[in-house]
Each structure stands twice: as structure tokens, then as C-alpha cells.
XYZ file of C-alpha atoms in Angstrom:
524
model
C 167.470 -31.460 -100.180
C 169.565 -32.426 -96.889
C 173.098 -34.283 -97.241
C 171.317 -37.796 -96.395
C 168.295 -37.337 -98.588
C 170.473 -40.524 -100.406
C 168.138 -42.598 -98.347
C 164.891 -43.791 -99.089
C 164.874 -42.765 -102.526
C 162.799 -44.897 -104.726
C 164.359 -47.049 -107.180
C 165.001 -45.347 -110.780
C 164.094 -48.933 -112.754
C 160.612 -48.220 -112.428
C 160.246 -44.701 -113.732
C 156.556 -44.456 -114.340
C 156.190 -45.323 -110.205
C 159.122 -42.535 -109.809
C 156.747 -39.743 -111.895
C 153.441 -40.558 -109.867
C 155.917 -40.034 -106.501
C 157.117 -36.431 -107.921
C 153.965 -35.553 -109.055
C 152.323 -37.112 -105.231
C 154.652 -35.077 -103.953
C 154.060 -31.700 -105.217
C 150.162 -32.223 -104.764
C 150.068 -32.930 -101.365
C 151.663 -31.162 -98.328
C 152.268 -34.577 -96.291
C 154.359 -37.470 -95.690
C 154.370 -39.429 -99.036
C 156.119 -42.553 -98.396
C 156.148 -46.941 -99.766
C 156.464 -49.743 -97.852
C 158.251 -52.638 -99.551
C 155.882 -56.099 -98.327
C 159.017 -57.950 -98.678
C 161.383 -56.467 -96.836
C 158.707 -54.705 -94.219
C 160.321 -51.605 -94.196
C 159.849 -47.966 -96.088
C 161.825 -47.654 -99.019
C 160.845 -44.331 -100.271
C 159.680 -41.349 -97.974
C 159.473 -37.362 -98.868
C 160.842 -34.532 -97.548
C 158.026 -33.600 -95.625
C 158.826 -36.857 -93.073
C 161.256 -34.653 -91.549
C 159.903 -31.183 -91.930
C 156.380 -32.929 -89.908
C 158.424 -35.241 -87.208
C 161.986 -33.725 -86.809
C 163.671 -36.773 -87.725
C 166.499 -36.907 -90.384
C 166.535 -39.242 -92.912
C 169.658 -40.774 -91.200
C 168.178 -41.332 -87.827
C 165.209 -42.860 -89.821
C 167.618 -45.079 -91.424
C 169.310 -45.595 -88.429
C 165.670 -47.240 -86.902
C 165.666 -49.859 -89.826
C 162.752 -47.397 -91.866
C 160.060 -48.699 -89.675
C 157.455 -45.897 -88.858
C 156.397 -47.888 -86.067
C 159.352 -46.722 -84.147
C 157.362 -43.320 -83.617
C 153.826 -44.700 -83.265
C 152.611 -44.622 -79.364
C 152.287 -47.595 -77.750
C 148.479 -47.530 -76.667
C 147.805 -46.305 -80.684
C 149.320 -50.142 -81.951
C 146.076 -51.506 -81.997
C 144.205 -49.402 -83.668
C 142.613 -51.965 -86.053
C 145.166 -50.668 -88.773
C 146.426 -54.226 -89.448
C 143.389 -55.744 -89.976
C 142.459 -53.188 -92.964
C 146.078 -53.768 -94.600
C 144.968 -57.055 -94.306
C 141.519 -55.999 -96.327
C 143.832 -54.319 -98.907
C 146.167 -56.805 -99.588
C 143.214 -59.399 -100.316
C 141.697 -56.446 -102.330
C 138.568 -56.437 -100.347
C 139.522 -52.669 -100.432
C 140.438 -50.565 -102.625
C 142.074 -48.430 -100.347
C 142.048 -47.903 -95.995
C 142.232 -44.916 -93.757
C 143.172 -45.206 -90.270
C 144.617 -42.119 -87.652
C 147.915 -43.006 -85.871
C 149.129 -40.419 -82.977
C 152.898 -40.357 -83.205
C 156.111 -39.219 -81.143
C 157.960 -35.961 -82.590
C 161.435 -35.766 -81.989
C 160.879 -33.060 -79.854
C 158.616 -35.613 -77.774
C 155.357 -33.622 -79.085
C 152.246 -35.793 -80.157
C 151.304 -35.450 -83.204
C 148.258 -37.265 -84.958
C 148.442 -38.115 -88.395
C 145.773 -39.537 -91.184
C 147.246 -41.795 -93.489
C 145.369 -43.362 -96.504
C 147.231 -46.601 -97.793
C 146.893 -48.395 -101.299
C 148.365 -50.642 -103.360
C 151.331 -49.145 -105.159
C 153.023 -51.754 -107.276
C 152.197 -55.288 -107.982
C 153.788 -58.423 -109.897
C 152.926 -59.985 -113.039
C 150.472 -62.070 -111.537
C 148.493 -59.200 -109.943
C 150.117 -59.890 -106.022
C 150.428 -56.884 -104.382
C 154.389 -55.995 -104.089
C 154.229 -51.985 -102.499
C 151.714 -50.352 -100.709
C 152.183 -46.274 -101.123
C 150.902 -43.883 -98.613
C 149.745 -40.264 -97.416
C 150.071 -39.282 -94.208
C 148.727 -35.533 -93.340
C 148.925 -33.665 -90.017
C 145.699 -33.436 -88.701
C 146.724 -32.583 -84.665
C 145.119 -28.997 -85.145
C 142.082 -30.266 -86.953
C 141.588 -32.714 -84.323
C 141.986 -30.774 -81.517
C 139.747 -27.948 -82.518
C 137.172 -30.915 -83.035
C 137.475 -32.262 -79.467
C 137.433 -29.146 -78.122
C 134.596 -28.278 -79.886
C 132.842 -31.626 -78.193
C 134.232 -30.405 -75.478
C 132.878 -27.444 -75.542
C 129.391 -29.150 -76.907
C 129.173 -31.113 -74.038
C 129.528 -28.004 -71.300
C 127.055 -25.883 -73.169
C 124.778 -29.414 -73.062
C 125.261 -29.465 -69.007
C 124.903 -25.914 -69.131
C 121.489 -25.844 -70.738
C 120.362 -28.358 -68.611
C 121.520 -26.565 -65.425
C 120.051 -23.383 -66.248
C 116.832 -24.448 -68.616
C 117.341 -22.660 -71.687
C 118.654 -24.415 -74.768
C 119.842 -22.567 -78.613
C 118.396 -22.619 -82.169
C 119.332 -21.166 -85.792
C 116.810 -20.396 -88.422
C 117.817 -20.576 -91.662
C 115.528 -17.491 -93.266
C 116.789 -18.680 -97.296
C 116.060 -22.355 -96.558
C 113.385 -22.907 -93.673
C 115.998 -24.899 -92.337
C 115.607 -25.065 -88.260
C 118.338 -26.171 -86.243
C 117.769 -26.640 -82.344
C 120.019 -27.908 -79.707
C 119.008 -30.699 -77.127
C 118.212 -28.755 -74.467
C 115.744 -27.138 -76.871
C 114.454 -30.319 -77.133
C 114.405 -31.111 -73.488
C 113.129 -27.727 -72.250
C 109.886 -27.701 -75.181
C 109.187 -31.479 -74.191
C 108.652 -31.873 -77.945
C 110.614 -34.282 -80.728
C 112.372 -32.715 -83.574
C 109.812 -34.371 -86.041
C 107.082 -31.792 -84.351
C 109.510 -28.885 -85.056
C 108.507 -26.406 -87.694
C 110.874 -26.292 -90.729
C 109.084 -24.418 -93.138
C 108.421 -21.190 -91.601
C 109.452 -17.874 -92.520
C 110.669 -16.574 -89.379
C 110.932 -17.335 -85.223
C 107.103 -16.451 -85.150
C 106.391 -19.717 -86.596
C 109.547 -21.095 -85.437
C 107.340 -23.591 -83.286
C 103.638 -24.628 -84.375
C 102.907 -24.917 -80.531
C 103.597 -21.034 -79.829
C 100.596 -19.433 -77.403
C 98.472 -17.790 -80.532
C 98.047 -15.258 -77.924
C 101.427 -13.728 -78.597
C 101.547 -14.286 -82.202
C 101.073 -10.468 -82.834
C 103.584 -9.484 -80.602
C 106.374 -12.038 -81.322
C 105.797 -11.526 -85.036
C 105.920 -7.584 -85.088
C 109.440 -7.680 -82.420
C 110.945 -10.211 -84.694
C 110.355 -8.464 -88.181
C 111.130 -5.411 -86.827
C 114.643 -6.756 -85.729
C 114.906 -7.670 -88.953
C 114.203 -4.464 -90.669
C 116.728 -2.344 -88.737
C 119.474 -5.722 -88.134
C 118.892 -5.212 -84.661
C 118.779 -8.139 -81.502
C 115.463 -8.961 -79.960
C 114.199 -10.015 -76.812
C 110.922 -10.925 -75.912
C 108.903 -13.438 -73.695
C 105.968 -15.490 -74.862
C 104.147 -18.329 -73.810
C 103.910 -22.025 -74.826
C 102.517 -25.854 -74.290
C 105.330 -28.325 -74.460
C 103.747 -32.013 -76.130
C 102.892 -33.009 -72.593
C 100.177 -30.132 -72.167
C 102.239 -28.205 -69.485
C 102.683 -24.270 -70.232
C 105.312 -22.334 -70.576
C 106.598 -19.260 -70.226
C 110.095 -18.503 -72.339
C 112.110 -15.618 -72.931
C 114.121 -15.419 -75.981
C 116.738 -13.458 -76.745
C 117.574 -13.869 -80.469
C 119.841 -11.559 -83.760
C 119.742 -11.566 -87.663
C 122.508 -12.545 -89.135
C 123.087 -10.106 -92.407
C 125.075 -11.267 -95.428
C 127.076 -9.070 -97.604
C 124.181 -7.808 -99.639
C 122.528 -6.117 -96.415
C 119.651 -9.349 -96.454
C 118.891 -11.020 -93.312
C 119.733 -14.787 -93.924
C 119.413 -16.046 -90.658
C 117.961 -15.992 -87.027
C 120.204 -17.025 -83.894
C 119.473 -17.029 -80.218
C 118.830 -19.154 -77.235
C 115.692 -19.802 -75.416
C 115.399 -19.570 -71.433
C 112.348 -20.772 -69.326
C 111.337 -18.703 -66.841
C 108.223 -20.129 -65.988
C 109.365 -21.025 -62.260
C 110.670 -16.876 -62.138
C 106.904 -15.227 -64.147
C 105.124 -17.797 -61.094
C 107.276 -16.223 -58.375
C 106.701 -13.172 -59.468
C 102.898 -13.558 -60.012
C 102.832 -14.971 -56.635
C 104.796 -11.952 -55.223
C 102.033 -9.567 -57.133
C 99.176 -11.322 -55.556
C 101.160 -10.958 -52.054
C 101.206 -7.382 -52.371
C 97.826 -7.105 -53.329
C 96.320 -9.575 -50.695
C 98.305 -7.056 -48.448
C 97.070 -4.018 -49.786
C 93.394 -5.446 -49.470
C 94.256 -6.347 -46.069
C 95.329 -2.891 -45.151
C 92.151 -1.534 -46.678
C 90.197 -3.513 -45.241
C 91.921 -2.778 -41.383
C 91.107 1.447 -42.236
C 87.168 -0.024 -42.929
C 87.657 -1.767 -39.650
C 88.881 1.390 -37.847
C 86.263 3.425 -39.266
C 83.499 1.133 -38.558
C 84.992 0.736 -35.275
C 84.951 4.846 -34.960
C 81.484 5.108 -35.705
C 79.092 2.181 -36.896
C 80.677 0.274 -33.724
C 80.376 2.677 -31.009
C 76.576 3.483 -31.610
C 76.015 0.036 -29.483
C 78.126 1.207 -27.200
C 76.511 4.680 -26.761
C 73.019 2.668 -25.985
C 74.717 0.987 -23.997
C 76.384 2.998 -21.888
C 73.137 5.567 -21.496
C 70.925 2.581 -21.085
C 73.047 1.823 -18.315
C 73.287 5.179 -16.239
C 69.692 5.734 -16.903
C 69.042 2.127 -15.117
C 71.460 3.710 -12.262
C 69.562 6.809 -11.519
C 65.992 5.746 -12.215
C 66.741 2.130 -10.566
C 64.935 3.109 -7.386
C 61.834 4.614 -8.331
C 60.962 3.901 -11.834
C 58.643 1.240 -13.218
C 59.151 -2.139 -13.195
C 58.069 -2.327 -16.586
C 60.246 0.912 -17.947
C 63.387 -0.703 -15.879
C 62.327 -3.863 -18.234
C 62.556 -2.183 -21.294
C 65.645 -0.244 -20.920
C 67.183 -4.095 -20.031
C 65.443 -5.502 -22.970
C 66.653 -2.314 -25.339
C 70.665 -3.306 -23.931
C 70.089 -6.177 -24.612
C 69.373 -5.616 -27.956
C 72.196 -3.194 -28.799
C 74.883 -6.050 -27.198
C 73.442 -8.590 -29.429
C 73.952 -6.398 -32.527
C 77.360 -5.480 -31.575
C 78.338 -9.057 -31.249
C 76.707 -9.390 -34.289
C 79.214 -6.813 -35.716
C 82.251 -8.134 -34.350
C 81.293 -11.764 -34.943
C 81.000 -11.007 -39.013
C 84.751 -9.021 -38.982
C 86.164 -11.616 -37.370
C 85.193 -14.059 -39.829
C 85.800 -11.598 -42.610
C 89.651 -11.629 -41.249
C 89.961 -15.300 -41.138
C 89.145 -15.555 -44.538
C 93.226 -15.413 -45.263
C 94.530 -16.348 -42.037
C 97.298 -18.834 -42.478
C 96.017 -22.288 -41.297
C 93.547 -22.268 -44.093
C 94.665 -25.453 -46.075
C 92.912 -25.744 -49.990
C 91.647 -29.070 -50.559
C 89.232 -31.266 -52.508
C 85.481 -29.619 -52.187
C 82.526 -31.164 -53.752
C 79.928 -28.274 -54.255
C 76.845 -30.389 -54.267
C 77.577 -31.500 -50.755
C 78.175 -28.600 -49.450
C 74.990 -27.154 -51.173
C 73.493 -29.682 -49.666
C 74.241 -29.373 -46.002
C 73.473 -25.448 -46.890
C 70.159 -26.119 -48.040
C 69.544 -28.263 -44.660
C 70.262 -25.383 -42.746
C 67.849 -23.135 -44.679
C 65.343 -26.069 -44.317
C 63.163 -23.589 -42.177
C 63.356 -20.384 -44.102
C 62.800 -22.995 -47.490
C 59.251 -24.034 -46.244
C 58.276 -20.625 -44.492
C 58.381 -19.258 -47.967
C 57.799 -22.086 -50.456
C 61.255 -21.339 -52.345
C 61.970 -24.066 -55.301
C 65.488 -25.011 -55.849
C 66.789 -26.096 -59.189
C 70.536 -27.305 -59.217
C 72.990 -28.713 -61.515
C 75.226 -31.969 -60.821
C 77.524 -28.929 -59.193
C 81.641 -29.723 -59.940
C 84.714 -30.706 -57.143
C 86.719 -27.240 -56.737
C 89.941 -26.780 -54.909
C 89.612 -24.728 -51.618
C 88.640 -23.985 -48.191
C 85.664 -26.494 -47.063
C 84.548 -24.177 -44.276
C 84.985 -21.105 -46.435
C 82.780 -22.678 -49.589
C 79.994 -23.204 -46.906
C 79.962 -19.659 -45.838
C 79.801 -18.695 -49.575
C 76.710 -20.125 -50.648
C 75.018 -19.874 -47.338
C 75.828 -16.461 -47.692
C 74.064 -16.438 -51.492
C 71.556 -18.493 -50.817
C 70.449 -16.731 -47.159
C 70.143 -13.646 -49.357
C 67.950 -14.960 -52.339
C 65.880 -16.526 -49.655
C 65.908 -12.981 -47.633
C 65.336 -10.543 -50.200
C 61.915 -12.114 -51.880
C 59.013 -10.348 -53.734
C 56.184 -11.010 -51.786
C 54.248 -11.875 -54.569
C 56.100 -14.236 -56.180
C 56.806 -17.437 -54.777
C 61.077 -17.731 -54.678
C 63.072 -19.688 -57.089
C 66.625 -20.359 -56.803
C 68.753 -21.629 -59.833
C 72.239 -23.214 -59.709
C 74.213 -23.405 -62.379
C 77.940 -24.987 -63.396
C 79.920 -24.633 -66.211
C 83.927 -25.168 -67.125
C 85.608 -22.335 -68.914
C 87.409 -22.769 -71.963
C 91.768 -21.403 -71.932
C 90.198 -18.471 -74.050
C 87.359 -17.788 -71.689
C 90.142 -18.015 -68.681
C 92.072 -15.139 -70.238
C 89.822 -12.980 -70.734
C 88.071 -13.368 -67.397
C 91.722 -12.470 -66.389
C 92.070 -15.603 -64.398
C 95.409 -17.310 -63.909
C 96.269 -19.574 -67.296
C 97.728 -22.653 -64.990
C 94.404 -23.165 -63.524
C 90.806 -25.021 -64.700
C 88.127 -22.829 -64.012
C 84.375 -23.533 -63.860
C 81.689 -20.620 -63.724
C 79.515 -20.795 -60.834
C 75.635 -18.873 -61.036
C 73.806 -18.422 -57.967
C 70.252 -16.586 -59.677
C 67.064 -15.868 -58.096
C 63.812 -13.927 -58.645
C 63.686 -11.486 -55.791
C 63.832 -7.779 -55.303
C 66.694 -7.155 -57.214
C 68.914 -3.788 -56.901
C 69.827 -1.065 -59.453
C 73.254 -1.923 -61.809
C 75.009 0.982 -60.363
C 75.315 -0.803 -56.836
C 76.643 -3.279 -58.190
C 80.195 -2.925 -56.795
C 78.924 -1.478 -53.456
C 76.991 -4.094 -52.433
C 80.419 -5.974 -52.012
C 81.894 -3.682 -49.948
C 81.965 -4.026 -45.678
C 78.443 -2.372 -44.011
C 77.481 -1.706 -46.446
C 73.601 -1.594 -47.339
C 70.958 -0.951 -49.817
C 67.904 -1.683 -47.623
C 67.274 -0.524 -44.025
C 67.402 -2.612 -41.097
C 63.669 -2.134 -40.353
C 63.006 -4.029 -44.067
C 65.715 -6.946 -44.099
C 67.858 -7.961 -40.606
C 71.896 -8.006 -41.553
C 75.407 -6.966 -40.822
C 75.938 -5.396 -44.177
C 78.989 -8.132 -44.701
C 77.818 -10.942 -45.741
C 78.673 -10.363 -49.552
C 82.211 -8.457 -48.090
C 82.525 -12.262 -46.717
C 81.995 -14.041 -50.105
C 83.836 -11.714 -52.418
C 86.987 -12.620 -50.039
C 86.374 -15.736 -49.928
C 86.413 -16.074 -53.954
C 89.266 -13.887 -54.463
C 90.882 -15.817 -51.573
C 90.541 -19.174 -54.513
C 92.390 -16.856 -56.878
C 88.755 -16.013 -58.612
C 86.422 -13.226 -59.390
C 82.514 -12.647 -58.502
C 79.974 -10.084 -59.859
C 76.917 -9.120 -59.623
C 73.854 -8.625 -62.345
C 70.566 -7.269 -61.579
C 67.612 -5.102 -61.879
C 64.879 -3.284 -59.677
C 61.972 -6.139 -59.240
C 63.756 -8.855 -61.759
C 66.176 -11.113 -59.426
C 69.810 -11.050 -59.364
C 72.421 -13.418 -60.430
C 75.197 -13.810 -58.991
C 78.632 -15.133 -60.980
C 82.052 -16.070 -59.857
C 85.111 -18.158 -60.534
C 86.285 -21.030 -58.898
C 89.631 -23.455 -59.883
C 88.721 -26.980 -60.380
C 90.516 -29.774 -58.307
C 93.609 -31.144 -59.919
């Protein structure tokens, strides 16, 4: 004990008070000190007052034993006097209250202290209160800066859209951060507890990826290896998702998992990109294909017009003066024809290529109009042939109001063209919507409505295995002399569908119709 550890001793006429302070004092590693109500001022303090602060008990002395001495200024009011107040009326038992004080090497420190009544009189009115003041400037720093560092990870999550969770694998306990939360668009009451691992770590995971999610994550757990993996989800508002997750087992001593940890990213906006990038690239590489058809047609289908033309021509030039009116009238008449063909040719790639030419804005279509002002057109080639039409209430699409006309004047020109001539032609419409299942596997894009469109007829029909030719530029399964055409008409509508983001087929046989499906988005 130091030279002036005279002071602030407590008094030896009340030895059962002097026990509890030796006994306090080996107990506890803080300051242990009373304050006399009378007098206001500490009468007994520990050893520890100087080992924590710096201060002798001299210079304490020296400062009239008032603690407040070291207490900072804006820390005064700290609603400590109020619950002495409590204590003294013995409202409390007892009162806790953290003071930051001044070291003597001008260091804060904070301290708890815990205050109750010590001694009393006869009558039961409080005389000493005793307190224990510990040194809890570590304990509460690491705590701010672990708020602090909560609150940067919170910004941080919301900056870069991923948030953190911990699965408890012993007691289905999930714990999730807020910018979980935030980035699933779901409450923590519609969070899965009871699961067994991340596979059911949300009840609104994509059942789609069930399979793979579950056999990544057990298998991490097997060999106590990280995972990563990216599967797909609807947040509470209906929009889907696309996450990756990056997650560990934690193994105790025993070698058993007990836990999942990892953090949860969206990269919906990055998947969309690079969808949109794919379909870029493959728009392109259509687009190049289809410029080598154009250069071979133009190579060979193309110059046969040109060839009549040309001959017709110098034929005219050398026979001009004494040939036949009427042969003269016939070679005009036969370059005439091959011009209007070749027009014909050119006109139909030219509107094949402006199928994707930018300028093309995608807006609300209602099919049944459209049908409609088709089926006005066609008026003529209706009646000539007695065709019935039977159509559903047909549904509003998203796309190209030009490009929709060409597509079912396209269909419907060719059910009305290729007719049995013994049957009289009927034309069905039909519409349905697709369900999210029958989306995926039609391979259509999962942030899209789609409806089924069916464009069937009883005509001539065409053997299955042309199926995919038919759809390809000039080409033909019937000869000019049978049924007039460019041979691009379906070239036209399969571009135009795919153009929508969609798909179209074919189904037929020889003598039995065809039917024609595709895929087109709803409007929003």
C-alpha cells in the first residue's frame, strides 16, 4: 500500500461494513469506494482508484474526495442524480449509470458504476451509499466500433445489393442482415427458420434450382469446403431475381458442420446485361447469315431476271426492224415479266432486313385489330374461295404494329393460298397465356408473359421433315407454276417473331392442314 493510503480508509467502529469492503475488494477488479451523504464527499476508496486514474490518494485528498473533480463536463448530466435520488427514496434498490472521466495523464476513460445503499441509521435513513466503478473504455469502444463498423457494412450492402446471413444447422436458427431484407423485398416473419440447410434457407427459392442448390450446398458440407452458386428467386412483391451466393460451413471441434455463413449478391441487372449481350451476338450472327443468303441469292436466284432481261433486250435490238409486231410484243411482255419478279425479289429482302432495323419502336398491339384489318385485305381472296374464319377474343402483345400485320397476313395469305380444292377452307385462331413452367420450357425469357398464338388451317399441308426449311429465305416446296411467291414470306414471319424475343414452328401433314404456333410477350 502507498505512504498516503492513510486516507480514505473506512472507519474501524463499524467492523462488519469494514469486512464486506475487504471482501468487495478482493472480488472485484474496480474502484470500490463510499460516499458519506453528510459530508458529500468519499470517505473510503480502494487501491484500484489510483492504479485505474493515476491519481494518488493525496492529490485525491487534496480535491476535497469529490469524484466529480475528474468527471467531464458535458458527462454532468447524465441523469445520474436523478437515480441517486430514486435510491435514496428506495424506489430502487440499486442504479447504474456510465460516467467518462479525466485520467491524470489527460486520457478518457469511461467507467460503469453501480451505487447502493451502504449504511443506514436506526430509523432506516440512508447514511452511505457504497459503489463499484469498473473500466469499461475497451468494452465500449470495441462496441462502437462494432456499430461503426455495422453501419458501413449497412451502406455497403445497400450500395452494392447484396446483404449477409448465418444458419444455425443445430438450431434452425436463421439470422439475416437488413440488406437481406431489403434486397429479398420480404419481412423477417416470411423467413424460413426451420430448415435444415441454405436450400430451404428461403421458402420463396425458384423450385427450379432446388436440385442444384441442394446438391452444391451438401456437398460443401461433406468435404468443409466454400460454395458458390447462383439461383433464382421472387421477392414478396412478385419481381424475380437472380442471386449469387457465396457461402462456408463452419466446423466445430468434433469435425460436424454447425453452421452456414455467407452473403448474398443480386446480379439480376449483370445475368440481364449479359442475356441482352447473348441475344446481340446472336441477332448479329443471324444477320450475317442471312447477308451470305442474300449474296447467294443475289449470285444466282437474282441474276436469272437479269439474264432475261438482258437477252430479251438484244434480241429486241437485232430483230427490231424486221420481226413481227406481235413477236416484238411478246419479247416486251416476257421483260416485263422477269422485271416484275425481280422487284418482287428485292421488294421481299428489303423488308426481310427491316425487320431489325433500329427505328422499330415495341408498343401496345391489339391482335384482333390487326386481324381484322388483315382479313379486310384478304376480303377478295375470302369470297373467291368461300374460306370460314373462326377466331378467338385474340390478346394485346408488345411489339412492332407494322411488323404484327405482315405476320398474319403472311399466315393467313398462305392458308388462303395453299387450299385443297375439294374442301372448302377453314381458318382457326387461337390464344392462350402460358404458365412460368410452360415459359421455361418453351425456353422463353422468365421476365416476360407469354401467350401462344395458333394460326391452323385445312389445306395441302407439307411433309414434317420440311418443317424447318420452309422457314428459311427462297425457299420452296411447290413450284411457281402451282402457287405464285417469293419463297420469303415465312423467312419474314419467323424474323419477325424472334425479333419479339419468341419462337414459331410448324406442324403438318401431306393433305391434313398445317398449324402454325409461335410466341409472343404480352403488354405490360
Amino acid at each position: 500500500m502507498s505512504s498516503d493510503s492513510a486516507y480514505f480508509q473506512y472507519s474501524p467502529e463499524f467492523p462488519e461494513q469494514v469486512r464486506m469492503l475487504e471482501k468487495l475488494d478482493q472480488l472485484f477488479s474496480g474502484i470500490v469506494h463510499v460516499y458519506d451523504l453528510k459530508s458529500q464527499r468519499v470517505i473510503y476508496v480502494n487501491d484500484r482508484f489510483t492504479e485505474l486514474l493515476g491519481y494518488s490518494r493525496q492529490e485525491f485528498h487534496d480535491r476535497g474526495g469529490n469524484l466529480e473533480f475528474q468527471v467531464l463536463p458535458d458527462d454532468l448530466f447524465n441523469q445520474k442524480e436523478e437515480k441517486i435520488e430514486a435510491l435514496l427514496r428506495k424506489e430502487r434498490t440499486a442504479v447504474e449509470y456510465e460516467t467518462r472521466l479525466k485520467h491524470k495523464d489527460n486520457s478518457e476513460c469511461i467507467f460503469k458504476t453501480r451505487l447502493t445503499i451502504f449504511r443506514e441509521d436506526t430509523e432506516g435513513n440512508p447514511l452511505e451509499i457504497i459503489g463499484i466503478s469498473e473500466d469499461v473504455t475497451k468494452q465500449v469502444t470495441r462496441y462502437n466500433d462494432l456499430l461503426q463498423q455495422q453501419e458501413m457494412h449497412r451502406i455497403t450492402e445497400q450500395a452494392f445489393h447484396f446483404g449477409s446471413w448465418e444458419k444455425n444447422l443445430l438450431t434452425g436458427e436463421l439470422i439475416c442482415s437488413d440488406g437481406l431484407y431489403e434486397l429479398m423485398g420480404h419481412s423477417p416473419e416470411t423467413m424460413s427458420n426451420n430448415c435444415e440447410d441454405y436450400t430451404y434457407l428461403f421458402e420463396f427459392l425458384d423450385k427450379r434450382d432446388d436440385r442444384m442448390v441442394s446438391q452444391t450446398v451438401q456437398e460443401a458440407i461433406r468435404n468443409h469446403q466454400p460454395f458458390r452458386l447462383e439461383h433464382r428467386v421472387l421477392t414478396q412483391s412478385g419481381k424475380k431475381k437472380v442471386l449469387m451466393v457465396v457461402g462456408r460451413p463452419v466446423v466445430n471441434e468434433q469435425g460436424t458442420t454447425t453452421l452456414l455463413v455467407g452473403s448474398i449478391a443480386d446480379i439480376t441487372i449483370l445475368r440481364q446485361y449479359e442475356q441482352d449481350l447473348r441475344l446481340k451476338i446472336e441477332e448479329l450472327q443471324r444477320s450475317n447469315g442471312e447477308l451470305e443468303q442474300f449474296a447467294y441469292a443475289a449470285s444466282h436466284d437474282l441474276q436469272e431476271p437479269l439474264r432475261k432481261i438482258s437477252a430479251f433486250v438484244s434480241r429486241l435490238r437485232t430483230k427490231l426492224g424486221d420481226t413481227l409486231e406481235d413477236e416484238a410484243e411478246d419479247y416486251m411482255r416476257r421483260t416485263l415479266q422477269a422485271i416484275d419478279r425481280m422487284k418482287s425479289l428485292i421488294d421481299a429482302l428489303l423488308l426481310l432486313s427491316r425487320v431489325t432495323r433500329q427505328g422499330n419502336t415495341k408498343e401496345s398491339v391489339s391482335l384482333t385489330s390487326i386481324v381484322e384489318e388483315v382479313l379486310e385485305d384478304l376480303d377478295a381472296q375470302i369470297s373467291e374461295k368461300q374460306a370460314s374464319i373462326e377466331m378467338d377474343e385474340l390478346p394485346i402483345v408488345e411489339a412492332v404494329p407494322v411488323q404484327m400485320r405482315q405476320l398474319f397476313y403472311n399466315l393467313l395469305g398462305n392458308a388462303l393460298k395453299f387450299t385443297n380444292s375439294g374442301r372448302t377452307p377453314h381458318i382457326q385462331l387461337k390464344a392462350r397465356s402460358l404458365s412460368a413452367t410452360e415459359s421455361r420450357d418453351r425456353s422463353l425469357s422468365v421476365h416476360f408473359q407469354w401467350i401462344e398464338m395458333t394460326v391452323a388451317d385445312n389445306g395441302i399441308g407439307f411433309d414434317p421433315q420440311y418443317k424447318e426449311r420452309i422457314f428459311q429465305v427462297f425457299q420452296r416446296l411447290n413450284g411457281r407454276s402451282e402457287f405464285e411467291g417469293t419463297g420469303i414470306g415465312l423467312a419474314l414471319c419467323r424474323k419477325i417473331v424472334e425479333y419479339c424475343g419468341g419462337t414459331i414452328t410448324a406442324e403438318s401433314q401431306p393433305g391434313e392442314g398445317t398449324r402454325f404456333i409461335f410466341y409472343l410477350p404480352t403488354a405490360l
